[in-house]
């Protein structure tokens, strides 16, 4: 298994698999309801000019996240 990195550190265009994320907090409950679950593939589509927010593609749709939310999600880069 490759080393885990923060979703916020993923390179633009890179594919990764969600491995860990916080289990509590209203923001993270909302993210789970939108499909951000362990084992789900995500692609970092782009970042805003100043780096916040970021846009990911997950389960066929695009989702924007604040960088501080993405820092709590750990992913495994796919090769």
mmCIF file with all atom_site columns, C-alpha atoms in Angstrom:
data_model
loop_
_atom_site.group_PDB
_atom_site.id
_atom_site.type_symbol
_atom_site.label_atom_id
_atom_site.label_alt_id
_atom_site.label_comp_id
_atom_site.label_asym_id
_atom_site.label_entity_id
_atom_site.label_seq_id
_atom_site.pdbx_PDB_ins_code
_atom_site.Cartn_x
_atom_site.Cartn_y
_atom_site.Cartn_z
_atom_site.occupancy
_atom_site.B_iso_or_equiv
_atom_site.pdbx_formal_charge
_atom_site.auth_seq_id
_atom_site.auth_comp_id
_atom_site.auth_asym_id
_atom_site.auth_atom_id
_atom_site.pdbx_PDB_model_num
ATOM 1  C CA . UNK A 1 1  ? 0.000   0.000  0.000   1.00 0.00 ? 1  UNK A CA 1
ATOM 2  C CA . UNK A 1 2  ? 1.351   3.434  -0.955  1.00 0.00 ? 2  UNK A CA 1
ATOM 3  C CA . UNK A 1 3  ? 1.827   6.185  1.588   1.00 0.00 ? 3  UNK A CA 1
ATOM 4  C CA . UNK A 1 4  ? -1.270  8.161  2.453   1.00 0.00 ? 4  UNK A CA 1
ATOM 5  C CA . UNK A 1 5  ? -1.362  11.872 1.692   1.00 0.00 ? 5  UNK A CA 1
ATOM 6  C CA . UNK A 1 6  ? -3.861  14.636 2.347   1.00 0.00 ? 6  UNK A CA 1
ATOM 7  C CA . UNK A 1 7  ? -6.411  15.246 -0.385  1.00 0.00 ? 7  UNK A CA 1
ATOM 8  C CA . UNK A 1 8  ? -5.278  18.881 -0.380  1.00 0.00 ? 8  UNK A CA 1
ATOM 9  C CA . UNK A 1 9  ? -1.750  17.749 -1.412  1.00 0.00 ? 9  UNK A CA 1
ATOM 10 C CA . UNK A 1 10 ? -2.884  15.736 -4.442  1.00 0.00 ? 10 UNK A CA 1
ATOM 11 C CA . UNK A 1 11 ? -1.596  16.994 -7.802  1.00 0.00 ? 11 UNK A CA 1
ATOM 12 C CA . UNK A 1 12 ? -4.072  18.375 -10.343 1.00 0.00 ? 12 UNK A CA 1
ATOM 13 C CA . UNK A 1 13 ? -5.281  15.567 -12.597 1.00 0.00 ? 13 UNK A CA 1
ATOM 14 C CA . UNK A 1 14 ? -4.138  12.844 -10.198 1.00 0.00 ? 14 UNK A CA 1
ATOM 15 C CA . UNK A 1 15 ? -6.356  9.912  -9.275  1.00 0.00 ? 15 UNK A CA 1
ATOM 16 C CA . UNK A 1 16 ? -6.489  8.642  -5.690  1.00 0.00 ? 16 UNK A CA 1
ATOM 17 C CA . UNK A 1 17 ? -8.552  6.377  -3.454  1.00 0.00 ? 17 UNK A CA 1
ATOM 18 C CA . UNK A 1 18 ? -10.107 7.774  -0.267  1.00 0.00 ? 18 UNK A CA 1
ATOM 19 C CA . UNK A 1 19 ? -8.757  5.835  2.717   1.00 0.00 ? 19 UNK A CA 1
ATOM 20 C CA . UNK A 1 20 ? -9.525  7.850  5.881   1.00 0.00 ? 20 UNK A CA 1
ATOM 21 C CA . UNK A 1 21 ? -11.599 10.852 6.865   1.00 0.00 ? 21 UNK A CA 1
ATOM 22 C CA . UNK A 1 22 ? -13.025 12.276 10.092  1.00 0.00 ? 22 UNK A CA 1
ATOM 23 C CA . UNK A 1 23 ? -16.042 10.464 11.448  1.00 0.00 ? 23 UNK A CA 1
ATOM 24 C CA . UNK A 1 24 ? -17.569 13.474 13.238  1.00 0.00 ? 24 UNK A CA 1
ATOM 25 C CA . UNK A 1 25 ? -18.563 17.031 12.466  1.00 0.00 ? 25 UNK A CA 1
ATOM 26 C CA . UNK A 1 26 ? -21.429 18.421 10.413  1.00 0.00 ? 26 UNK A CA 1
ATOM 27 C CA . UNK A 1 27 ? -19.225 19.209 7.399   1.00 0.00 ? 27 UNK A CA 1
ATOM 28 C CA . UNK A 1 28 ? -17.979 15.637 7.220   1.00 0.00 ? 28 UNK A CA 1
ATOM 29 C CA . UNK A 1 29 ? -21.441 14.157 7.627   1.00 0.00 ? 29 UNK A CA 1
ATOM 30 C CA . UNK A 1 30 ? -22.446 16.236 4.598   1.00 0.00 ? 30 UNK A CA 1
ATOM 31 C CA . UNK A 1 31 ? -19.406 14.999 2.637   1.00 0.00 ? 31 UNK A CA 1
ATOM 32 C CA . UNK A 1 32 ? -20.279 11.368 3.372   1.00 0.00 ? 32 UNK A CA 1
ATOM 33 C CA . UNK A 1 33 ? -23.852 12.014 2.238   1.00 0.00 ? 33 UNK A CA 1
ATOM 34 C CA . UNK A 1 34 ? -22.429 13.308 -1.058  1.00 0.00 ? 34 UNK A CA 1
ATOM 35 C CA . UNK A 1 35 ? -20.456 10.085 -1.600  1.00 0.00 ? 35 UNK A CA 1
ATOM 36 C CA . UNK A 1 36 ? -17.043 10.766 -0.064  1.00 0.00 ? 36 UNK A CA 1
ATOM 37 C CA . UNK A 1 37 ? -16.504 7.330  1.497   1.00 0.00 ? 37 UNK A CA 1
ATOM 38 C CA . UNK A 1 38 ? -13.487 5.127  2.135   1.00 0.00 ? 38 UNK A CA 1
ATOM 39 C CA . UNK A 1 39 ? -12.562 3.183  -1.008  1.00 0.00 ? 39 UNK A CA 1
ATOM 40 C CA . UNK A 1 40 ? -14.047 5.744  -3.398  1.00 0.00 ? 40 UNK A CA 1
ATOM 41 C CA . UNK A 1 41 ? -11.842 6.939  -6.286  1.00 0.00 ? 41 UNK A CA 1
ATOM 42 C CA . UNK A 1 42 ? -11.429 10.715 -6.621  1.00 0.00 ? 42 UNK A CA 1
ATOM 43 C CA . UNK A 1 43 ? -9.634  12.916 -9.144  1.00 0.00 ? 43 UNK A CA 1
ATOM 44 C CA . UNK A 1 44 ? -8.398  16.415 -8.363  1.00 0.00 ? 44 UNK A CA 1
ATOM 45 C CA . UNK A 1 45 ? -9.788  18.454 -11.256 1.00 0.00 ? 45 UNK A CA 1
ATOM 46 C CA . UNK A 1 46 ? -8.430  21.902 -10.381 1.00 0.00 ? 46 UNK A CA 1
ATOM 47 C CA . UNK A 1 47 ? -7.648  24.391 -7.667  1.00 0.00 ? 47 UNK A CA 1
ATOM 48 C CA . UNK A 1 48 ? -8.698  28.018 -7.462  1.00 0.00 ? 48 UNK A CA 1
ATOM 49 C CA . UNK A 1 49 ? -6.010  30.605 -8.342  1.00 0.00 ? 49 UNK A CA 1
ATOM 50 C CA . UNK A 1 50 ? -5.154  31.164 -4.684  1.00 0.00 ? 50 UNK A CA 1
ATOM 51 C CA . UNK A 1 51 ? -5.402  27.437 -3.880  1.00 0.00 ? 51 UNK A CA 1
ATOM 52 C CA . UNK A 1 52 ? -8.767  27.478 -2.129  1.00 0.00 ? 52 UNK A CA 1
ATOM 53 C CA . UNK A 1 53 ? -11.248 25.880 -2.859  1.00 0.00 ? 53 UNK A CA 1
ATOM 54 C CA . UNK A 1 54 ? -10.340 22.727 -4.748  1.00 0.00 ? 54 UNK A CA 1
ATOM 55 C CA . UNK A 1 55 ? -12.564 20.823 -7.171  1.00 0.00 ? 55 UNK A CA 1
ATOM 56 C CA . UNK A 1 56 ? -12.671 17.030 -7.170  1.00 0.00 ? 56 UNK A CA 1
ATOM 57 C CA . UNK A 1 57 ? -14.520 14.543 -9.348  1.00 0.00 ? 57 UNK A CA 1
ATOM 58 C CA . UNK A 1 58 ? -16.194 11.804 -7.357  1.00 0.00 ? 58 UNK A CA 1
ATOM 59 C CA . UNK A 1 59 ? -18.853 9.286  -8.421  1.00 0.00 ? 59 UNK A CA 1
ATOM 60 C CA . UNK A 1 60 ? -19.403 11.084 -11.739 1.00 0.00 ? 60 UNK A CA 1
ATOM 61 C CA . UNK A 1 61 ? -19.927 14.622 -10.460 1.00 0.00 ? 61 UNK A CA 1
ATOM 62 C CA . UNK A 1 62 ? -17.778 17.588 -9.478  1.00 0.00 ? 62 UNK A CA 1
ATOM 63 C CA . UNK A 1 63 ? -17.541 18.730 -5.867  1.00 0.00 ? 63 UNK A CA 1
ATOM 64 C CA . UNK A 1 64 ? -15.807 21.810 -4.478  1.00 0.00 ? 64 UNK A CA 1
ATOM 65 C CA . UNK A 1 65 ? -14.153 21.584 -1.069  1.00 0.00 ? 65 UNK A CA 1
ATOM 66 C CA . UNK A 1 66 ? -12.427 24.111 1.098   1.00 0.00 ? 66 UNK A CA 1
ATOM 67 C CA . UNK A 1 67 ? -8.750  23.333 1.468   1.00 0.00 ? 67 UNK A CA 1
ATOM 68 C CA . UNK A 1 68 ? -9.086  23.024 5.255   1.00 0.00 ? 68 UNK A CA 1
ATOM 69 C CA . UNK A 1 69 ? -11.765 20.325 4.752   1.00 0.00 ? 69 UNK A CA 1
ATOM 70 C CA . UNK A 1 70 ? -9.579  18.483 2.215   1.00 0.00 ? 70 UNK A CA 1
ATOM 71 C CA . UNK A 1 71 ? -6.663  18.454 4.685   1.00 0.00 ? 71 UNK A CA 1
ATOM 72 C CA . UNK A 1 72 ? -8.626  16.047 6.914   1.00 0.00 ? 72 UNK A CA 1
ATOM 73 C CA . UNK A 1 73 ? -9.229  13.499 4.132   1.00 0.00 ? 73 UNK A CA 1
ATOM 74 C CA . UNK A 1 74 ? -6.397  10.998 3.575   1.00 0.00 ? 74 UNK A CA 1
ATOM 75 C CA . UNK A 1 75 ? -6.033  9.393  0.160   1.00 0.00 ? 75 UNK A CA 1
ATOM 76 C CA . UNK A 1 76 ? -3.819  6.782  -1.460  1.00 0.00 ? 76 UNK A CA 1
ATOM 77 C CA . UNK A 1 77 ? -2.502  7.971  -4.833  1.00 0.00 ? 77 UNK A CA 1
ATOM 78 C CA . UNK A 1 78 ? -3.346  5.519  -7.607  1.00 0.00 ? 78 UNK A CA 1
ATOM 79 C CA . UNK A 1 79 ? -0.625  4.526  -10.045 1.00 0.00 ? 79 UNK A CA 1
#
